[in-house]
mmCIF file of C-alpha atoms in Angstrom:
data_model
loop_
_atom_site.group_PDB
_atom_site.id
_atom_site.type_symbol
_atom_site.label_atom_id
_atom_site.label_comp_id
_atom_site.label_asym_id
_atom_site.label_seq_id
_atom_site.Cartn_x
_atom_site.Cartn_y
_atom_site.Cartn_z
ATOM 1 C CA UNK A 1 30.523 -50.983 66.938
ATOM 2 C CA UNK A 2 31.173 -50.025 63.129
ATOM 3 C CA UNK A 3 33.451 -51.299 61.489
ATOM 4 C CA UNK A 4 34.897 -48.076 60.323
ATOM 5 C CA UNK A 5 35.422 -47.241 64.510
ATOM 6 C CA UNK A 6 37.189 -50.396 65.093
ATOM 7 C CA UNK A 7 39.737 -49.893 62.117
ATOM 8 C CA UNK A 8 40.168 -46.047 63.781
ATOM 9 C CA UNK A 9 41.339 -47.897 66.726
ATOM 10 C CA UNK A 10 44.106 -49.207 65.177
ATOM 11 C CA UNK A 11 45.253 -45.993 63.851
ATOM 12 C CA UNK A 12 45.793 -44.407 67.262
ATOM 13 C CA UNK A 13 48.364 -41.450 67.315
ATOM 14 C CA UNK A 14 49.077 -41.908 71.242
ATOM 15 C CA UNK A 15 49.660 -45.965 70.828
ATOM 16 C CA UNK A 16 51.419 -45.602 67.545
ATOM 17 C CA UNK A 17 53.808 -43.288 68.932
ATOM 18 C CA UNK A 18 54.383 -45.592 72.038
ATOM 19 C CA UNK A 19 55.032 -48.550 69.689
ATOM 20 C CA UNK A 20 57.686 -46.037 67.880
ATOM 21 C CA UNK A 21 59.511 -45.428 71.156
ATOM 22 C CA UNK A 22 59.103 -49.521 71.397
ATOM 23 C CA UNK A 23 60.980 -50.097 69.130
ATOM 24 C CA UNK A 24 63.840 -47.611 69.098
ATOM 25 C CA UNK A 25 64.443 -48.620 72.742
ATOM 26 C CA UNK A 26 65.288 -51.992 71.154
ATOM 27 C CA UNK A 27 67.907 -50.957 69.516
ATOM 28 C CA UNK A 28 68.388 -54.123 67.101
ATOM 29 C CA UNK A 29 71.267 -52.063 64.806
ATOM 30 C CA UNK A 30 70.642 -52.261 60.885
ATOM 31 C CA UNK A 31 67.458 -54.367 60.536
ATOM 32 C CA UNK A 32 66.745 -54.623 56.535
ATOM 33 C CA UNK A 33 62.634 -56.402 56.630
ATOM 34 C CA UNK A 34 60.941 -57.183 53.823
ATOM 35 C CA UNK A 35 57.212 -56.664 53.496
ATOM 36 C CA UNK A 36 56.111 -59.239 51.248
ATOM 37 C CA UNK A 37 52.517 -57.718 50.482
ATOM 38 C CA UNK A 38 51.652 -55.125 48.004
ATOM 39 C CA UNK A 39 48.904 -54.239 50.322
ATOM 40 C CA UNK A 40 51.351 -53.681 52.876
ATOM 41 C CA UNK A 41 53.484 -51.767 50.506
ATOM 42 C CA UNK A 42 50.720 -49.629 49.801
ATOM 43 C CA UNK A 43 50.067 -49.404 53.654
ATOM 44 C CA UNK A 44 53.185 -48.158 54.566
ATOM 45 C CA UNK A 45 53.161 -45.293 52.100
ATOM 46 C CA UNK A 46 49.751 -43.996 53.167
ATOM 47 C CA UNK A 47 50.579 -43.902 56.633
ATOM 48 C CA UNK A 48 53.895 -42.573 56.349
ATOM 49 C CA UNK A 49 54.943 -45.491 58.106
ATOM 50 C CA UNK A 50 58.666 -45.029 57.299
ATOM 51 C CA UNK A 51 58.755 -41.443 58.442
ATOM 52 C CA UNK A 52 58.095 -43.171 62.131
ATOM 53 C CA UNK A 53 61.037 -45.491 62.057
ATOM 54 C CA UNK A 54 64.673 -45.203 63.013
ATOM 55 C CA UNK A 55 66.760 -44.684 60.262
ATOM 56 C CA UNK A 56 68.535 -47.942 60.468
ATOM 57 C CA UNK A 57 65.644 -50.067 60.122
ATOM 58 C CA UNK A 58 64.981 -49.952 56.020
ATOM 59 C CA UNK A 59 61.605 -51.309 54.772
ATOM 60 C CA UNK A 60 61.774 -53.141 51.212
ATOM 61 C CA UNK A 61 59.486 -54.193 49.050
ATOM 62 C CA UNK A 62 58.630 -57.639 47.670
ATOM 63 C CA UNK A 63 56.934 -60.418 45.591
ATOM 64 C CA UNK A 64 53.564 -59.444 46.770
ATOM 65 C CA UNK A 65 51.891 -58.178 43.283
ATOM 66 C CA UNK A 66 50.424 -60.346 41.316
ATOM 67 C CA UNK A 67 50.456 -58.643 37.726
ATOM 68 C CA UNK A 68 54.170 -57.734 38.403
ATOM 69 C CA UNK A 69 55.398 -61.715 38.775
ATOM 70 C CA UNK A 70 53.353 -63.094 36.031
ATOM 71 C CA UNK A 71 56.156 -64.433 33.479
ATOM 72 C CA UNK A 72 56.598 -63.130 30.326
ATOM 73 C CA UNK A 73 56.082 -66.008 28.879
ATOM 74 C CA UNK A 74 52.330 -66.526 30.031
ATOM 75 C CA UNK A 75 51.816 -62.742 28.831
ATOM 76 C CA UNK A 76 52.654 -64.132 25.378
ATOM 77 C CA UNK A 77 50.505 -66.947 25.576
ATOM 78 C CA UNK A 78 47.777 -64.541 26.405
ATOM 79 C CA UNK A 79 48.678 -62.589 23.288
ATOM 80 C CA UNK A 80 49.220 -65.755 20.994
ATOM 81 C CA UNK A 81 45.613 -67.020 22.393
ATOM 82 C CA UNK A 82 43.982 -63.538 21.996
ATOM 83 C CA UNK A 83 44.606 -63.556 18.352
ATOM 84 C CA UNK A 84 43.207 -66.616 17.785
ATOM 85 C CA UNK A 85 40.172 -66.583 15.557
ATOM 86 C CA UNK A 86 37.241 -67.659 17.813
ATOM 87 C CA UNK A 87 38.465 -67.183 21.399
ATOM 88 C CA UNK A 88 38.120 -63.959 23.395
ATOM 89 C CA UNK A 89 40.250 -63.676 26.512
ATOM 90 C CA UNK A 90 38.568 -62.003 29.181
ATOM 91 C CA UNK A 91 41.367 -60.115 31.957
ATOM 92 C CA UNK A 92 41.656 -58.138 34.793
ATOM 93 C CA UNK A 93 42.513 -54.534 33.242
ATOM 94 C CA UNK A 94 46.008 -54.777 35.242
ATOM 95 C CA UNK A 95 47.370 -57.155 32.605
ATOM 96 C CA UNK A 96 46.598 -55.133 29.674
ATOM 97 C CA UNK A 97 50.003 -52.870 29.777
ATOM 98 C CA UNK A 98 52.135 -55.779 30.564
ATOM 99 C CA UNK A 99 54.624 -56.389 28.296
ATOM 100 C CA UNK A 100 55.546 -59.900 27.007
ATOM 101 C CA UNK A 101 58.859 -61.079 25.820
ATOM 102 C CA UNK A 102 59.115 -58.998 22.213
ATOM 103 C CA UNK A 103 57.746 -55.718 23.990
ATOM 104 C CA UNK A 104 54.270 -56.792 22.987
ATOM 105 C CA UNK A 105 51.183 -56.489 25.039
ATOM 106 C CA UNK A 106 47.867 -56.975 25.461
ATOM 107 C CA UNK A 107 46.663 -53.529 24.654
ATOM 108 C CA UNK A 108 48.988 -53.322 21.995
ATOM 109 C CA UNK A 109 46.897 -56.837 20.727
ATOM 110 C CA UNK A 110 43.617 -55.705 21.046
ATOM 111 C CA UNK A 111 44.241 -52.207 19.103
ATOM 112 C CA UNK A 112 45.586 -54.925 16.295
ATOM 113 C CA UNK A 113 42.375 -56.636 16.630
ATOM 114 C CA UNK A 114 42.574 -59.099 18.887
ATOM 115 C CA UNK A 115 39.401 -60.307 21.150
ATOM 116 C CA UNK A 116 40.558 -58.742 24.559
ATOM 117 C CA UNK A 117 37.380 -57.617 27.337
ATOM 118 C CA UNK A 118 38.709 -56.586 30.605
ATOM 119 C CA UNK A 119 36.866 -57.353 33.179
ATOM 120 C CA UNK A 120 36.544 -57.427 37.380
ATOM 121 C CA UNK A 121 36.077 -60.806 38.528
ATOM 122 C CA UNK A 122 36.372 -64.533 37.040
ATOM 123 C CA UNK A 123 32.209 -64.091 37.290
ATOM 124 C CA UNK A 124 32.546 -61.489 34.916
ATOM 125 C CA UNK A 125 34.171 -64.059 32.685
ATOM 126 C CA UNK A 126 31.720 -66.498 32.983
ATOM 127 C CA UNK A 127 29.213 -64.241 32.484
ATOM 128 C CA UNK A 128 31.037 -63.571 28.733
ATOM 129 C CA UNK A 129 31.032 -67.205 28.023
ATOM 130 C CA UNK A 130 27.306 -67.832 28.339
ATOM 131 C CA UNK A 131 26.453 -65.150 25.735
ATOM 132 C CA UNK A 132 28.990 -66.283 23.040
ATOM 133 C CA UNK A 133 29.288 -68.916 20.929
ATOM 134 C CA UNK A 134 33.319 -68.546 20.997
ATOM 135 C CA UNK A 135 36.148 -69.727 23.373
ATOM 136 C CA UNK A 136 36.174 -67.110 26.290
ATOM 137 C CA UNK A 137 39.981 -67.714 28.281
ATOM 138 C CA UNK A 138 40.849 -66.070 31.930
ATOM 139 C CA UNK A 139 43.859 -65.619 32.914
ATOM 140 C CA UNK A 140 44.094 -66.977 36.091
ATOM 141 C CA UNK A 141 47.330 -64.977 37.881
ATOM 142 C CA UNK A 142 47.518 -64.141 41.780
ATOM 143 C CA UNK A 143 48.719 -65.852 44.678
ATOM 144 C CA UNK A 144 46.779 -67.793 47.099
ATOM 145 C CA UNK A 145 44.103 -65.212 47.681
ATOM 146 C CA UNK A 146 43.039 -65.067 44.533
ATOM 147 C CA UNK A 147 42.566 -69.079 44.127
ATOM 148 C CA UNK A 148 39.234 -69.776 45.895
ATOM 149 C CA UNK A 149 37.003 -67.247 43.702
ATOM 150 C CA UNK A 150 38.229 -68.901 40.457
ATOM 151 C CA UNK A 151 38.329 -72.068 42.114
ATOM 152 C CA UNK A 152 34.170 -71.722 42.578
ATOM 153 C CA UNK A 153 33.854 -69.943 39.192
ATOM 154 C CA UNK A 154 35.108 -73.069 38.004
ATOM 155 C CA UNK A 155 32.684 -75.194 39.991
ATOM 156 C CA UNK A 156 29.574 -72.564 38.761
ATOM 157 C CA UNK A 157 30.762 -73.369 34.837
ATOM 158 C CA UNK A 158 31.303 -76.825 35.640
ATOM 159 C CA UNK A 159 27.281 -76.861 37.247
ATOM 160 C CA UNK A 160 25.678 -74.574 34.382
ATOM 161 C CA UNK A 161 27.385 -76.933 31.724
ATOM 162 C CA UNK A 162 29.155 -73.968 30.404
ATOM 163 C CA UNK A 163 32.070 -75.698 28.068
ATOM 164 C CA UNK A 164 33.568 -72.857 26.405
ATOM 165 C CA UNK A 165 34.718 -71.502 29.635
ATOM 166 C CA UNK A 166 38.689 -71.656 30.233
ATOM 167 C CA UNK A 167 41.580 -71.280 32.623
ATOM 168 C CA UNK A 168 45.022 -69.953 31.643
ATOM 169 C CA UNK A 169 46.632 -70.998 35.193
ATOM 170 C CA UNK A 170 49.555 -68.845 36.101
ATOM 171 C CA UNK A 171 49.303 -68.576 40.101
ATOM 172 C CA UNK A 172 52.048 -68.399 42.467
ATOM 173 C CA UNK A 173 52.066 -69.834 46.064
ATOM 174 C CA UNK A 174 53.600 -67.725 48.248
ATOM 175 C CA UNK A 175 56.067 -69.876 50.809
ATOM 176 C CA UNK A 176 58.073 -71.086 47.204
ATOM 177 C CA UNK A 177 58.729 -67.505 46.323
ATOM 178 C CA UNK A 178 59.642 -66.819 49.918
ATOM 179 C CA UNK A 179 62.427 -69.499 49.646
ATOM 180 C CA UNK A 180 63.554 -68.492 46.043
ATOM 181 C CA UNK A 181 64.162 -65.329 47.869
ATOM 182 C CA UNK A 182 66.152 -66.067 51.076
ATOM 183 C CA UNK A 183 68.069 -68.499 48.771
ATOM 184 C CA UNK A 184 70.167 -65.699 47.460
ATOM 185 C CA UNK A 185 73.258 -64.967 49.415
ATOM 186 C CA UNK A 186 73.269 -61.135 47.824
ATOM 187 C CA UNK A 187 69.286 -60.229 49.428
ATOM 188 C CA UNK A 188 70.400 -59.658 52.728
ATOM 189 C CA UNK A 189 67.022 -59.734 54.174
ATOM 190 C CA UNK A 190 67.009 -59.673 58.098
ATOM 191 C CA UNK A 191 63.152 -60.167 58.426
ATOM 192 C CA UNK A 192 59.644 -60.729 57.280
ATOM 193 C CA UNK A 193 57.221 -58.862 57.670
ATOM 194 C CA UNK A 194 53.954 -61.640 55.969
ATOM 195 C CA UNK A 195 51.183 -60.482 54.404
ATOM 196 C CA UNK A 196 48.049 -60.949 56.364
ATOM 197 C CA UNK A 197 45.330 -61.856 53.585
ATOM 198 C CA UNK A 198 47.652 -65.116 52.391
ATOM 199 C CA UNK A 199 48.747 -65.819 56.115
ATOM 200 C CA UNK A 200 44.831 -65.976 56.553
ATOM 201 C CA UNK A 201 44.406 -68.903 54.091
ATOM 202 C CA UNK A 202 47.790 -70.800 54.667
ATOM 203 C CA UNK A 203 48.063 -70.049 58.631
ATOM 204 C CA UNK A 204 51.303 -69.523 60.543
ATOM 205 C CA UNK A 205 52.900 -72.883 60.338
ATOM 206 C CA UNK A 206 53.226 -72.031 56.434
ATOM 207 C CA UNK A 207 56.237 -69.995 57.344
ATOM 208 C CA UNK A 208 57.625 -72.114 59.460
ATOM 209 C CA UNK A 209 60.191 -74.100 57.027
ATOM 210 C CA UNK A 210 61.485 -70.553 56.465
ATOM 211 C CA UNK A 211 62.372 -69.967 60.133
ATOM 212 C CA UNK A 212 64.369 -73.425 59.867
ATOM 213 C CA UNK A 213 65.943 -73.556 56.722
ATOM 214 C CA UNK A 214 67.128 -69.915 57.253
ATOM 215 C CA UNK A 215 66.790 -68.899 60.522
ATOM 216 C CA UNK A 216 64.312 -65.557 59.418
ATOM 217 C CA UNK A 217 62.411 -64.094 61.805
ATOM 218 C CA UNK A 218 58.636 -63.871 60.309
ATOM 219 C CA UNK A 219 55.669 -62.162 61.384
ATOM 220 C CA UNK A 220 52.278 -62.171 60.242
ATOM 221 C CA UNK A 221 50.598 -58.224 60.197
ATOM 222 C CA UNK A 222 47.178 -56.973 59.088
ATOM 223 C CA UNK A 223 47.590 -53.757 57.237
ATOM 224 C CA UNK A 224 46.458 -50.416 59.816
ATOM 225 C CA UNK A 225 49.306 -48.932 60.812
ATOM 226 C CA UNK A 226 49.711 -50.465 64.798
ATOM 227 C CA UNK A 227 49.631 -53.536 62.671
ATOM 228 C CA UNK A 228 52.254 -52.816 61.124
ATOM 229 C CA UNK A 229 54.563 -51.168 63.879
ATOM 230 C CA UNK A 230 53.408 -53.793 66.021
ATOM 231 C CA UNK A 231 54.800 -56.614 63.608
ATOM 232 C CA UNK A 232 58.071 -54.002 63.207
ATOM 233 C CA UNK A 233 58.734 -54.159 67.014
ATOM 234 C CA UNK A 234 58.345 -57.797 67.325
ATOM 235 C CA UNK A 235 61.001 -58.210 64.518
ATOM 236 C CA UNK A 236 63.078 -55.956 66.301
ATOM 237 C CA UNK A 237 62.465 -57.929 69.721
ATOM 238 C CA UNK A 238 63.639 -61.787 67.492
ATOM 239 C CA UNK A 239 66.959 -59.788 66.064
ATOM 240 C CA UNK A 240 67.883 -58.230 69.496
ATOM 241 C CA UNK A 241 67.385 -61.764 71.067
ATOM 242 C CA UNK A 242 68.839 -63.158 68.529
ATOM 243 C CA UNK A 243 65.698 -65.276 67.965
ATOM 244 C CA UNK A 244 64.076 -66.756 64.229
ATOM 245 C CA UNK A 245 60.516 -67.839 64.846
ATOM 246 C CA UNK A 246 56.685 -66.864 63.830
ATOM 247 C CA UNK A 247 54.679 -64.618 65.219
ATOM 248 C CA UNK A 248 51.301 -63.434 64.469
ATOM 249 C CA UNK A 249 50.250 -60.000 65.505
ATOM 250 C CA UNK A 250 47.108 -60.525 62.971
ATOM 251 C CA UNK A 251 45.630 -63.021 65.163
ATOM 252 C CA UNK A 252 41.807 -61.115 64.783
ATOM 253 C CA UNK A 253 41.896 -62.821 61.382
ATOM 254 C CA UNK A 254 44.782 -65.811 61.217
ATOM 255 C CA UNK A 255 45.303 -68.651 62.176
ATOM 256 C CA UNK A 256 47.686 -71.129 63.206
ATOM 257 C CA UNK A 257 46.441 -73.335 60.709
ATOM 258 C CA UNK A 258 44.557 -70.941 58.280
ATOM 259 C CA UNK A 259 41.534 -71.511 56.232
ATOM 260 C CA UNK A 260 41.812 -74.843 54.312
ATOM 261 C CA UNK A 261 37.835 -74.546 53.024
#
């Protein structure tokens, strides 16, 4: 079977509208869930995923973009580094518009003159390095996804004896953010709906200190749309029970454990 036919079974009309009725027969009252992916995000919007729902269950975005949390503070780094006689910095295209603190960005540096080449991947980077003499920087943003393919461009530098090859770190892990988050009395949040490409490399039990500390109902989705109304009813299910724990409705593709290689 193709791989294009299995995702079409996940984006079945007849079960889709079942898992609607689902979850308006559970009748869990105003139910605010926040979908902490941008993929999901994006998910929800293509499929018209709201449009399905009861009106009192309201969908809100979160953390989950990478660009959109990096600090202005490393964007001016990037900028101050950039101008630097010598050193190219080598980015993903997303950063270029970003502002920094003073309204500044990188676009804005490179029309000045600065040494800014977007590029796809961290290889890419690499790949820069080995035909200059200069300093070539990344900018390492992203959350955990993102960390193993720099992680092994790293180890490739480190094995080719490539020494003008550097790092400007500025991940994010995503359970921290989570409890930044849920720390504020004014969010209101009555669910999580977790993204299913992190969940895959930090496994369920990641989200488990969230479930304690807060009491939120979390569960892990992949991104076709009975994913996602499956994850929806089983939030519904924890607040009608009055239940907080994890549940993974991704389980094709995560773990209780996840992916530590």
């Amino acid at each position: 079977m193709s791989l294009a036919a299995i995702s079409e079974g996940f984006r079945d009309r007849r079960l889709a509208a079942a898992l609607t009725e689902r979850i308006r027969e559970n009748k869990a009252g105003p139910l605010r869930i926040m979908e902490v992916c941008g993929t999901h995000t994006m998910a929800i919007f293509r499929h018209g995923i709201r449009s399905l729902l009861p009106a009192e269950i309201e969908l809100i975005s979160g953390p989950g973009c990478p660009v959109c949390v990096t600090a202005t503070g490393d964007i001016d780094l990037m900028i101050a580094l950039a101008a630097k006689p010598g050193v190219t910095l080598a980015t993903f295209g997303d950063l270029l518009r970003v502002p920094g603190s003073e309204g500044k960005s990188l676009a804005m540096a490179r029309a000045a003159g600065a040494r800014v080449e977007v590029v796809y991947s961290p290889a890419d980077a690499l790949d820069i390095a080995r035909n200059t003499d200069g300093l070539v920087v990344f900018p390492a943003i992203g959350f955990e996804t993102t960390i193993p393919v720099i992680a092994a461009t790293v180890l490739e530098a480190r094995s080719k004896n490539v020494r003008n090859f550097m790092l400007l770190v500025s991940h994010k892990v995503v359970p921290p953010a989570l409890e930044v988050l849920l720390s504020d009395p004014e969010l209101a949040i009555d669910g999580l709906l977790c993204p299913g490409h992190v969940s895959a490399i930090i496994g369920e039990q990641a989200y488990l200190p969230l479930v304690e500390q807060f009491h939120m109902p979390c569960v892990i989705a992949g991104f076709e749309p009975l994913d996602i109304l499956s994850a929806v009813y089983m939030l519904t299910r924890q607040a009608g029970r009055g239940q907080a724990r994890v549940e993974n409705c991704y389980g094709r593709v995560v773990s209780k454990e996840g992916n530590a290689r």
